[in-house]
Each structure stands twice: as C-alpha cells, then as structure tokens.
mmCIF file of C-alpha atoms in Angstrom:
data_model
loop_
_atom_site.group_PDB
_atom_site.id
_atom_site.type_symbol
_atom_site.label_atom_id
_atom_site.label_comp_id
_atom_site.label_asym_id
_atom_site.label_seq_id
_atom_site.Cartn_x
_atom_site.Cartn_y
_atom_site.Cartn_z
ATOM 1 C CA UNK A 1 40.558 17.769 -52.692
ATOM 2 C CA UNK A 2 40.072 19.020 -56.187
ATOM 3 C CA UNK A 3 36.319 17.508 -56.445
ATOM 4 C CA UNK A 4 35.552 19.571 -52.733
ATOM 5 C CA UNK A 5 36.870 22.729 -54.472
ATOM 6 C CA UNK A 6 35.105 22.765 -57.849
ATOM 7 C CA UNK A 7 31.554 21.214 -56.475
ATOM 8 C CA UNK A 8 29.903 23.755 -54.492
ATOM 9 C CA UNK A 9 28.739 22.577 -51.017
ATOM 10 C CA UNK A 10 24.889 22.069 -50.943
ATOM 11 C CA UNK A 11 22.545 23.382 -48.417
ATOM 12 C CA UNK A 12 20.691 21.322 -45.928
ATOM 13 C CA UNK A 13 17.321 22.291 -47.530
ATOM 14 C CA UNK A 14 18.463 21.102 -50.777
ATOM 15 C CA UNK A 15 19.529 17.598 -49.498
ATOM 16 C CA UNK A 16 16.005 16.556 -48.064
ATOM 17 C CA UNK A 17 13.794 14.146 -50.078
ATOM 18 C CA UNK A 18 10.283 14.284 -50.420
ATOM 19 C CA UNK A 19 8.593 11.595 -48.148
ATOM 20 C CA UNK A 20 7.080 9.873 -50.981
ATOM 21 C CA UNK A 21 10.653 9.861 -53.079
ATOM 22 C CA UNK A 22 12.220 8.607 -49.785
ATOM 23 C CA UNK A 23 9.732 5.934 -49.144
ATOM 24 C CA UNK A 24 10.156 4.517 -52.718
ATOM 25 C CA UNK A 25 13.805 4.473 -52.293
ATOM 26 C CA UNK A 26 13.441 2.575 -49.286
ATOM 27 C CA UNK A 27 10.838 -0.021 -50.126
ATOM 28 C CA UNK A 28 11.947 -0.590 -53.651
ATOM 29 C CA UNK A 29 15.632 -0.059 -53.874
ATOM 30 C CA UNK A 30 16.938 -1.313 -50.438
ATOM 31 C CA UNK A 31 13.994 -3.751 -49.672
ATOM 32 C CA UNK A 32 12.489 -2.497 -46.460
ATOM 33 C CA UNK A 33 8.765 -2.998 -45.366
ATOM 34 C CA UNK A 34 6.235 -0.098 -44.567
ATOM 35 C CA UNK A 35 6.386 -1.736 -41.013
ATOM 36 C CA UNK A 36 9.909 -1.343 -40.729
ATOM 37 C CA UNK A 37 10.317 2.011 -41.881
ATOM 38 C CA UNK A 38 7.565 2.979 -39.325
ATOM 39 C CA UNK A 39 8.949 1.239 -36.529
ATOM 40 C CA UNK A 40 12.470 3.026 -37.363
ATOM 41 C CA UNK A 41 10.514 6.451 -37.678
ATOM 42 C CA UNK A 42 8.734 5.962 -34.319
ATOM 43 C CA UNK A 43 11.904 4.894 -32.653
ATOM 44 C CA UNK A 44 13.826 8.258 -33.899
ATOM 45 C CA UNK A 45 10.957 10.282 -32.579
ATOM 46 C CA UNK A 46 11.201 8.679 -29.373
ATOM 47 C CA UNK A 47 14.880 9.164 -29.154
ATOM 48 C CA UNK A 48 14.587 12.574 -30.045
ATOM 49 C CA UNK A 49 11.975 13.291 -27.538
ATOM 50 C CA UNK A 50 14.237 11.702 -25.224
ATOM 51 C CA UNK A 51 17.220 13.837 -25.798
ATOM 52 C CA UNK A 52 14.780 17.015 -25.452
ATOM 53 C CA UNK A 53 13.845 16.056 -21.980
ATOM 54 C CA UNK A 54 17.495 15.500 -21.201
ATOM 55 C CA UNK A 55 18.396 19.146 -22.359
ATOM 56 C CA UNK A 56 15.355 20.290 -20.388
ATOM 57 C CA UNK A 57 16.821 18.427 -17.207
ATOM 58 C CA UNK A 58 20.183 19.779 -17.715
ATOM 59 C CA UNK A 59 18.940 23.282 -16.871
ATOM 60 C CA UNK A 60 17.592 22.124 -13.594
ATOM 61 C CA UNK A 61 20.564 19.951 -12.575
ATOM 62 C CA UNK A 62 22.158 22.680 -10.504
ATOM 63 C CA UNK A 63 18.896 23.268 -8.367
ATOM 64 C CA UNK A 64 18.738 19.394 -8.076
ATOM 65 C CA UNK A 65 22.509 19.171 -6.696
ATOM 66 C CA UNK A 66 21.742 22.088 -4.058
ATOM 67 C CA UNK A 67 18.519 20.216 -2.866
ATOM 68 C CA UNK A 68 20.308 16.758 -2.454
ATOM 69 C CA UNK A 69 23.405 18.775 -0.724
ATOM 70 C CA UNK A 70 20.893 20.260 1.901
ATOM 71 C CA UNK A 71 19.150 16.857 2.282
ATOM 72 C CA UNK A 72 22.314 15.092 3.245
ATOM 73 C CA UNK A 73 23.425 18.032 5.392
ATOM 74 C CA UNK A 74 19.914 17.941 7.367
ATOM 75 C CA UNK A 75 20.218 14.094 7.415
ATOM 76 C CA UNK A 76 23.901 13.977 9.077
ATOM 77 C CA UNK A 77 22.927 16.778 11.442
ATOM 78 C CA UNK A 78 19.847 15.217 12.754
ATOM 79 C CA UNK A 79 21.946 11.879 13.469
ATOM 80 C CA UNK A 80 24.488 13.779 15.473
ATOM 81 C CA UNK A 81 21.747 15.586 17.326
ATOM 82 C CA UNK A 82 20.163 12.152 18.373
ATOM 83 C CA UNK A 83 23.819 11.155 19.363
ATOM 84 C CA UNK A 84 23.984 8.149 16.496
ATOM 85 C CA UNK A 85 27.248 7.470 14.968
ATOM 86 C CA UNK A 86 26.992 8.124 11.114
ATOM 87 C CA UNK A 87 29.316 5.348 10.263
ATOM 88 C CA UNK A 88 27.292 2.841 12.569
ATOM 89 C CA UNK A 89 24.075 3.943 10.682
ATOM 90 C CA UNK A 90 25.458 3.630 7.636
ATOM 91 C CA UNK A 91 26.443 0.032 8.272
ATOM 92 C CA UNK A 92 29.614 0.154 6.437
ATOM 93 C CA UNK A 93 31.974 -0.541 9.486
ATOM 94 C CA UNK A 94 33.584 -3.556 10.219
ATOM 95 C CA UNK A 95 33.684 -5.544 13.703
ATOM 96 C CA UNK A 96 36.852 -3.656 14.538
ATOM 97 C CA UNK A 97 35.031 -0.440 14.414
ATOM 98 C CA UNK A 98 34.729 1.412 17.828
ATOM 99 C CA UNK A 99 31.815 4.205 17.087
ATOM 100 C CA UNK A 100 32.984 7.988 17.825
ATOM 101 C CA UNK A 101 30.600 8.634 20.462
ATOM 102 C CA UNK A 102 31.699 6.046 22.713
ATOM 103 C CA UNK A 103 35.302 6.946 22.599
ATOM 104 C CA UNK A 104 36.824 8.707 25.803
#
C-alpha cells in the first residue's frame, strides 16, 4: 500500500519498449527465436482483426435478428397456406402425433 502511494503510476506511453530492446529481451534473456516471436506477433494481429470484425458485426445484429424473425414468420405462414402441419414438416413428432389439420 505504501509503495502504491509513494511511487506515481506510469502512463501507458512510458511503459512501451522500443522494438529493438523488446526483441533483444525476448531472444537473449528469454530464449525465444525470431520465428517464435514472428509467429506470436502474427497470431496477435489475427486475433485483433477478428475482434474488430466481431465488434463491427455486433452493430448489425439487431437487423439480422429482424430478418431471421421475418423469414421464420413467412415460412410458417407459407406452410399454413399449403395446408401442411408445422409439426409434421419439422420431423420432431412421435408415432402418437395426430396432425392438427386432420383433427375434427
């Protein structure tokens, strides 16, 4: 607690290392090869790009859900217009199932 109060917090900018020093620390002190560093860097970039795509798609999610709802509604209504039983078409009924459209 005393340490936290006495030492000021560094800014994000002050915590960054130049690439040359970072690479030296990783290769000489930590024992990583340049290929391992490049592979990890590429993976991090790929993950960041995927996160960015996810954020972009989240904005469109309400629109996509509305389209799906409309498609389900139209599909159900088309089956009713044709006189098909929705439960029969879905294939999730048991042998004891009696379709609604044949009930008296």
